[in-house]
Structure formats: C-alpha cells, structure tokens
Amino acid sequence: MNSPTELAPEVRSILESAGERSNADRDRLSVDARSLPDALARAAADGRVPIIAEVKPTSPTADGTRGDDPVELAEAMVDGGAAAISVLTEPDHFGGSAEALERVRAAVDVPVLRKDFVLEERGMDVVEADLLLLIARFVEDLEGLVEAARDRGFQPLVEVHDRGELEDALEAGAEIVGVNNRDLAKLEVDLGTFESLSPHVPDDVTLIAESGVSNPEDVRRMREAGADALLVGSAIMDHDGAGDVTENTRRLTDATQETPNE
Ligand SMILES: O=C(O)c1ccccc1NCC(=O)[C@H](O)[C@H](O)COP(=O)(O)O
C-alpha cells in the first residue's frame, strides 16, 4: 500500500472512512453470481460495446451530485445497452449505499459490481453483488482477499494502476483485472495508463479499462488497446446536467464506427 502521505487528501479521507465502516461483525455472505464474462460476450454478440455503467451519485472529482433513484438510473443504463452495472456503495464521498446496490440488483438482470473500498475480509459481508472490487494499491493481502471473495461466490475485479500492481494481481490469481486510468494518489486521469499496461495482460484475463472515458472516441481508443469492457461513470451520470442516462449510455455502447460529426 502507498504511504498515506503520497495520497491525495480526498483519498486519505476515503480510506479512513472505509476503515471505520468495515469494523462491524456481520454474517458471512454466500452469493450466486451472474457471470461477467458471459454478459460481456452477450453484448459483443449483439454488436454492443461492452460497457459497465456506473451508478455514481457524486465523487471527489464530480462537478455536482445527481440524486435520481439508483434503480431508475440502472434501468436507464441497461436500456442504453449496458452489459453490466457498477454501484458505488461508499456513502461519505460518493453518495452511495448498500441498500441502493441491493435494490438495483433486484431490478436488473445483468451482473452488478459493488464499487467500494474494501480493505479487509470483513468488509465483504455487506451486500450481495456479482462482482467485488479489490484495489491492489490499498490492500495488504491481495491473494487472501481474492480467495475470500471467491469463497463467498463473488467474482473479484482487481484494480491496478501500474506494472507492479498488475504483477501482484496476476500472482494473486486475478481473472478479471481493471486498469484504472485515474491515479488515485493524485486524482489525475490519463488514458495512456491503460495503453501502457494492456500489452502485459494475458489473453485469458478479462481486461477492463476504468475511468476517464468521456466519448465514443475514447471508447474506440480503449477497445483498440485491448479492453474487453469499459467501466464508465461520470460521462453517463452527467453530474452537472440532467442529461438522459439512456442516451449517454447508448452513445458509448454504439461507439463502433467513426461518424463525421464526432
Ligand atoms: O471518481 C472519483 O472522483 C474518484 C476519486 C477518488 C477515488 C476514486 C474515484 N473514482 C472511482 C472510480 O474508479 C470511478 O468511479 C470509475 O472508474 C468511473 O470513472 P469515471 O468514468 O471517470 O467517472
């Protein structure tokens, strides 16, 4: 894990609140997960770009907050062709909740990712989800957490940002890897991060490009660099407007060919 002094103050605050939240004793979960690789294959077979659309009410870098009902947002994303949904459950900096995820998962039939800052095993037993995010940079025992997530039935999505974290993820047995284009130490976004790491990811790993995807051109760029799917939040949520979430999603899931006006 990075030394806390190397992290942006917002991220230090997120990690502190994650540490406080994961202390509750809860019953161990057992999940019957919907397969992400199958959902991505279905999208590709339909000619849709595989997009994991994120219900993200706000964030430290967002321009505003969207208070729409999470179920309505998720259904609008699925209508726009999303292959899977990600739901922020972090309450203090992203406006999320476990209850929102529970309601979304009951309402849609695609896989749902729990997007949070799970730092230890007991932080997993909060809400059933098909996928659970583990951020390589922030956990001490990645291999143990990958195993603990699988033991509960979750598909672990291991997020990395540099070559060392990617090696750690592969050594820990990750089968689904997300390359975060957002540097969580500085909160800067660079799509070149995915391009530099993707050649080092084995073909049998499901590879996801995360963060900073704003438009169809970015989608094509990440797909050309080898992304099996893209995780997109802000461009779909449109935090500073009240944009149509279905249209925002469809614009990305349809992004297969150049059009003269883009
Ligand atoms: O999005 C943030 O501002 C943020 C700040 C600090 C830690 C994590 C953050 N985001 C988490 C994510 O990984 C994104 O929500 C996700 O990849 C979607 O990113 P985007 O499409 O750029 O909204």
Short mmCIF file of C-alpha atoms and ligand atoms in Angstrom, two decimals:
data_model
loop_
_atom_site.label_atom_id
_atom_site.label_comp_id
_atom_site.label_asym_id
_atom_site.label_seq_id
_atom_site.Cartn_x
_atom_site.Cartn_y
_atom_site.Cartn_z
CA MET A 1 0.00 0.00 0.00
CA ASN A 2 1.14 3.58 -0.72
CA SER A 3 2.25 5.62 2.25
CA PRO A 4 -0.77 7.79 3.26
CA THR A 5 1.32 10.93 2.71
CA GLU A 6 1.60 10.06 -1.02
CA LEU A 7 -2.18 10.07 -1.46
CA ALA A 8 -4.49 12.97 -2.30
CA PRO A 9 -6.28 14.24 0.86
CA GLU A 10 -9.65 13.11 -0.56
CA VAL A 11 -8.33 9.57 -0.94
CA ARG A 12 -6.85 9.54 2.57
CA SER A 13 -10.26 10.56 3.84
CA ILE A 14 -11.97 7.80 1.78
CA LEU A 15 -9.63 5.17 3.23
CA GLU A 16 -10.15 6.41 6.79
CA SER A 17 -13.90 6.17 6.46
CA ALA A 18 -13.58 2.72 4.80
CA GLY A 19 -11.55 1.52 7.78
CA GLU A 20 -14.24 2.71 10.17
CA ARG A 21 -17.08 1.13 8.17
CA SER A 22 -15.52 -2.33 7.86
CA ASN A 23 -15.46 -2.96 11.60
CA ALA A 24 -18.97 -4.28 12.04
CA ASP A 25 -19.44 -8.02 12.60
CA ARG A 26 -21.84 -9.44 10.02
CA ASP A 27 -22.94 -12.87 8.83
CA ARG A 28 -20.79 -14.31 6.06
CA LEU A 29 -22.39 -13.84 2.63
CA SER A 30 -22.88 -16.55 0.03
CA VAL A 31 -23.59 -15.23 -3.47
CA ASP A 32 -24.92 -16.92 -6.59
CA ALA A 33 -23.18 -14.59 -9.04
CA ARG A 34 -24.19 -13.66 -12.59
CA SER A 35 -21.16 -14.20 -14.85
CA LEU A 36 -19.45 -11.04 -16.11
CA PRO A 37 -17.59 -12.78 -18.99
CA ASP A 38 -20.92 -14.22 -20.19
CA ALA A 39 -22.58 -10.78 -20.03
CA LEU A 40 -19.69 -9.19 -21.97
CA ALA A 41 -19.90 -11.94 -24.61
CA ARG A 42 -23.67 -11.36 -24.96
CA ALA A 43 -23.10 -7.63 -25.52
CA ALA A 44 -20.37 -8.24 -28.10
CA ALA A 45 -22.58 -10.80 -29.91
CA ASP A 46 -25.32 -8.12 -30.12
CA GLY A 47 -22.88 -5.58 -31.58
CA ARG A 48 -22.86 -3.50 -28.38
CA VAL A 49 -19.57 -2.24 -26.96
CA PRO A 50 -19.38 -3.94 -23.53
CA ILE A 51 -19.88 -1.08 -21.09
CA ILE A 52 -20.11 -1.41 -17.30
CA ALA A 53 -22.17 1.68 -16.48
CA GLU A 54 -21.71 3.15 -13.03
CA VAL A 55 -24.36 4.48 -10.66
CA LYS A 56 -22.19 7.19 -9.11
CA PRO A 57 -24.26 9.93 -7.43
CA THR A 58 -21.17 12.10 -6.86
CA SER A 59 -17.41 11.83 -6.26
CA PRO A 60 -14.49 13.96 -5.11
CA THR A 61 -13.87 14.97 -8.76
CA ALA A 62 -17.51 15.29 -9.90
CA ASP A 63 -18.97 18.67 -10.84
CA GLY A 64 -22.17 18.06 -8.87
CA THR A 65 -24.50 15.47 -7.38
CA ARG A 66 -27.25 13.51 -9.08
CA GLY A 67 -29.94 12.45 -6.66
CA ASP A 68 -32.02 10.33 -9.05
CA ASP A 69 -33.30 7.00 -7.82
CA PRO A 70 -30.49 4.43 -8.33
CA VAL A 71 -32.90 1.83 -9.72
CA GLU A 72 -34.19 4.27 -12.36
CA LEU A 73 -30.60 5.15 -13.28
CA ALA A 74 -29.57 1.48 -13.56
CA GLU A 75 -32.63 0.58 -15.65
CA ALA A 76 -31.92 3.54 -17.94
CA MET A 77 -28.32 2.30 -18.35
CA VAL A 78 -29.49 -1.22 -19.24
CA ASP A 79 -31.96 0.32 -21.74
CA GLY A 80 -28.95 2.08 -23.26
CA GLY A 81 -27.21 -1.27 -23.78
CA ALA A 82 -25.00 -1.55 -20.68
CA ALA A 83 -23.65 -5.09 -20.28
CA ALA A 84 -23.28 -4.71 -16.51
CA ILE A 85 -23.84 -2.14 -13.78
CA SER A 86 -21.45 -0.81 -11.15
CA VAL A 87 -22.93 0.71 -8.00
CA LEU A 88 -20.89 2.88 -5.64
CA THR A 89 -21.72 1.82 -2.09
CA GLU A 90 -19.32 4.29 -0.43
CA PRO A 91 -21.59 6.77 1.43
CA ASP A 92 -19.36 9.61 2.59
CA HIS A 93 -17.62 10.71 -0.62
CA PHE A 94 -19.72 9.14 -3.41
CA GLY A 95 -23.29 9.29 -2.06
CA GLY A 96 -23.70 5.52 -2.36
CA SER A 97 -25.25 2.85 -0.15
CA ALA A 98 -25.52 -0.92 0.18
CA GLU A 99 -29.29 -0.52 0.02
CA ALA A 100 -29.00 1.13 -3.42
CA LEU A 101 -27.00 -1.82 -4.71
CA GLU A 102 -29.43 -4.33 -3.23
CA ARG A 103 -32.36 -2.60 -4.95
CA VAL A 104 -30.50 -2.27 -8.26
CA ARG A 105 -29.51 -5.95 -8.29
CA ALA A 106 -33.11 -6.96 -7.66
CA ALA A 107 -34.32 -4.77 -10.54
CA VAL A 108 -31.87 -5.62 -13.35
CA ASP A 109 -30.76 -8.97 -14.78
CA VAL A 110 -27.17 -8.06 -15.67
CA PRO A 111 -24.17 -8.51 -13.34
CA VAL A 112 -23.73 -5.83 -10.68
CA LEU A 113 -20.36 -4.71 -9.31
CA ARG A 114 -20.02 -3.45 -5.76
CA LYS A 115 -17.73 -0.43 -6.13
CA ASP A 116 -16.26 0.42 -2.75
CA PHE A 117 -13.00 0.49 -0.85
CA VAL A 118 -12.90 -2.99 0.70
CA LEU A 119 -9.71 -3.19 2.72
CA GLU A 120 -10.19 -6.46 4.61
CA GLU A 121 -12.26 -9.62 4.55
CA ARG A 122 -14.97 -8.49 6.94
CA GLY A 123 -15.71 -5.53 4.64
CA MET A 124 -17.06 -8.03 2.08
CA ASP A 125 -20.06 -9.17 4.09
CA VAL A 126 -22.15 -6.05 3.49
CA VAL A 127 -24.36 -6.73 0.49
CA GLU A 128 -24.68 -9.40 -2.20
CA ALA A 129 -23.20 -8.43 -5.57
CA ASP A 130 -21.94 -10.33 -8.59
CA LEU A 131 -18.55 -8.66 -8.60
CA LEU A 132 -16.50 -7.13 -5.81
CA LEU A 133 -13.80 -4.52 -6.36
CA LEU A 134 -10.39 -5.04 -4.75
CA ILE A 135 -7.92 -2.19 -5.29
CA ALA A 136 -4.38 -3.64 -5.36
CA ARG A 137 -2.88 -0.36 -4.18
CA PHE A 138 -4.86 -0.30 -0.94
CA VAL A 139 -4.85 -3.88 0.38
CA GLU A 140 -2.18 -5.76 2.29
CA ASP A 141 -3.07 -9.38 1.40
CA LEU A 142 -4.41 -9.32 -2.16
CA GLU A 143 -4.17 -13.09 -2.70
CA GLY A 144 -6.03 -13.78 0.56
CA LEU A 145 -8.77 -11.29 -0.33
CA VAL A 146 -9.17 -12.71 -3.86
CA GLU A 147 -9.66 -16.14 -2.31
CA ALA A 148 -12.01 -14.81 0.40
CA ALA A 149 -14.13 -13.06 -2.25
CA ARG A 150 -14.34 -16.24 -4.38
CA ASP A 151 -15.19 -18.33 -1.30
CA ARG A 152 -18.29 -16.15 -0.90
CA GLY A 153 -19.22 -16.51 -4.59
CA PHE A 154 -18.15 -13.00 -5.71
CA GLN A 155 -16.15 -12.53 -8.91
CA PRO A 156 -13.26 -10.36 -7.74
CA LEU A 157 -12.34 -7.44 -10.02
CA VAL A 158 -8.78 -6.48 -9.12
CA GLU A 159 -7.96 -2.86 -9.94
CA VAL A 160 -4.40 -1.83 -10.82
CA HIS A 161 -2.69 1.35 -11.94
CA ASP A 162 0.92 0.37 -12.63
CA ARG A 163 3.07 -2.56 -13.70
CA GLY A 164 3.92 -3.66 -10.16
CA GLU A 165 0.26 -3.77 -9.16
CA LEU A 166 -0.55 -5.70 -12.33
CA GLU A 167 2.09 -8.31 -11.46
CA ASP A 168 0.64 -8.52 -7.94
CA ALA A 169 -2.86 -9.01 -9.36
CA LEU A 170 -1.76 -11.80 -11.71
CA GLU A 171 0.24 -13.52 -8.95
CA ALA A 172 -2.85 -13.33 -6.72
CA GLY A 173 -4.78 -15.27 -9.39
CA ALA A 174 -6.98 -12.42 -10.66
CA GLU A 175 -9.09 -13.46 -13.66
CA ILE A 176 -10.76 -10.05 -14.04
CA VAL A 177 -8.42 -7.05 -13.97
CA GLY A 178 -9.35 -3.37 -14.21
CA VAL A 179 -6.73 -0.82 -15.20
CA ASN A 180 -7.72 2.46 -13.59
CA ASN A 181 -6.75 5.41 -15.75
CA ARG A 182 -7.30 7.61 -12.69
CA ASP A 183 -4.22 7.80 -10.49
CA LEU A 184 -5.76 7.50 -7.03
CA ALA A 185 -2.70 9.13 -5.48
CA LYS A 186 -3.15 12.38 -7.43
CA LEU A 187 -6.66 12.03 -8.93
CA GLU A 188 -5.28 12.72 -12.41
CA VAL A 189 -6.68 10.82 -15.41
CA ASP A 190 -4.58 9.56 -18.34
CA LEU A 191 -5.97 7.04 -20.85
CA GLY A 192 -2.36 6.21 -21.75
CA THR A 193 -2.21 4.23 -18.49
CA PHE A 194 -4.42 1.51 -19.96
CA GLU A 195 -2.48 1.54 -23.24
CA SER A 196 0.83 1.04 -21.46
CA LEU A 197 -0.36 -1.85 -19.25
CA SER A 198 -2.69 -3.79 -21.56
CA PRO A 199 0.11 -5.50 -23.58
CA HIS A 200 1.29 -7.14 -20.35
CA VAL A 201 -2.06 -8.75 -19.53
CA PRO A 202 -2.52 -12.41 -20.59
CA ASP A 203 -5.30 -13.07 -23.12
CA ASP A 204 -7.28 -15.29 -20.77
CA VAL A 205 -7.77 -12.41 -18.29
CA THR A 206 -10.91 -10.29 -18.69
CA LEU A 207 -9.47 -6.79 -19.03
CA ILE A 208 -11.44 -3.66 -18.15
CA ALA A 209 -10.48 -0.04 -18.87
CA GLU A 210 -11.66 2.10 -15.95
CA SER A 211 -12.18 5.86 -15.61
CA GLY A 212 -11.77 8.90 -17.80
CA VAL A 213 -13.76 7.61 -20.78
CA SER A 214 -15.75 10.64 -21.98
CA ASN A 215 -16.90 9.98 -25.53
CA PRO A 216 -17.08 7.45 -28.38
CA GLU A 217 -13.55 8.28 -29.48
CA ASP A 218 -12.22 7.29 -26.04
CA VAL A 219 -14.24 4.06 -26.25
CA ARG A 220 -12.66 3.18 -29.58
CA ARG A 221 -9.23 4.07 -28.24
CA MET A 222 -9.59 1.72 -25.25
CA ARG A 223 -11.05 -1.09 -27.39
CA GLU A 224 -8.17 -0.77 -29.87
CA ALA A 225 -5.78 -1.04 -26.92
CA GLY A 226 -7.37 -4.34 -25.90
CA ALA A 227 -10.18 -3.55 -23.45
CA ASP A 228 -12.74 -6.36 -23.15
CA ALA A 229 -15.03 -3.86 -21.41
CA LEU A 230 -15.04 -0.26 -20.18
CA LEU A 231 -16.19 0.99 -16.79
CA VAL A 232 -17.77 4.43 -17.19
CA GLY A 233 -19.30 6.65 -14.52
CA SER A 234 -19.13 10.42 -14.97
CA ALA A 235 -19.78 10.59 -18.74
CA ILE A 236 -23.01 8.62 -18.25
CA MET A 237 -24.13 10.26 -14.98
CA ASP A 238 -23.57 13.80 -16.33
CA HIS A 239 -23.28 15.23 -12.80
CA ASP A 240 -23.51 18.90 -13.76
CA GLY A 241 -26.51 18.45 -16.02
CA ALA A 242 -29.63 16.37 -16.06
CA GLY A 243 -28.67 14.54 -19.26
CA ASP A 244 -30.54 11.48 -20.46
CA VAL A 245 -28.73 8.49 -18.95
CA THR A 246 -30.07 6.04 -21.56
CA GLU A 247 -28.79 8.25 -24.38
CA ASN A 248 -25.47 8.84 -22.63
CA THR A 249 -25.02 5.07 -22.32
CA ARG A 250 -26.16 4.28 -25.85
CA ARG A 251 -23.71 6.80 -27.29
CA LEU A 252 -20.91 4.65 -25.82
CA THR A 253 -22.35 1.17 -26.42
CA ASP A 254 -22.89 2.17 -30.09
CA ALA A 255 -19.38 3.56 -30.46
CA THR A 256 -18.07 1.13 -33.01
CA GLN A 257 -17.52 3.34 -36.05
CA GLU A 258 -16.31 6.84 -36.70
CA THR A 259 -19.09 9.26 -37.66
CA PRO A 260 -18.42 12.57 -39.44
CA ASN A 261 -19.79 14.72 -36.58
CA GLU A 262 -17.64 13.32 -33.76
O1 LIG B 1 -14.13 9.36 -9.39
C1 LIG B 1 -13.51 9.94 -8.48
O2 LIG B 1 -13.53 11.17 -8.30
C2 LIG B 1 -12.67 9.14 -7.51
C3 LIG B 1 -11.96 9.81 -6.54
C4 LIG B 1 -11.20 9.11 -5.63
C5 LIG B 1 -11.15 7.73 -5.68
C6 LIG B 1 -11.89 7.05 -6.65
C7 LIG B 1 -12.63 7.73 -7.58
N1 LIG B 1 -13.38 7.09 -8.52
C8 LIG B 1 -13.59 5.69 -8.52
C9 LIG B 1 -13.64 5.09 -9.86
O3 LIG B 1 -12.90 4.17 -10.07
C10 LIG B 1 -14.59 5.62 -10.87
O4 LIG B 1 -15.81 5.88 -10.27
C11 LIG B 1 -14.86 4.71 -12.06
O5 LIG B 1 -13.72 4.12 -12.57
C12 LIG B 1 -15.55 5.53 -13.15
O6 LIG B 1 -14.75 6.63 -13.50
P1 LIG B 1 -15.29 7.82 -14.41
O7 LIG B 1 -15.88 7.23 -15.64
O8 LIG B 1 -14.09 8.66 -14.70
O9 LIG B 1 -16.32 8.54 -13.60
#
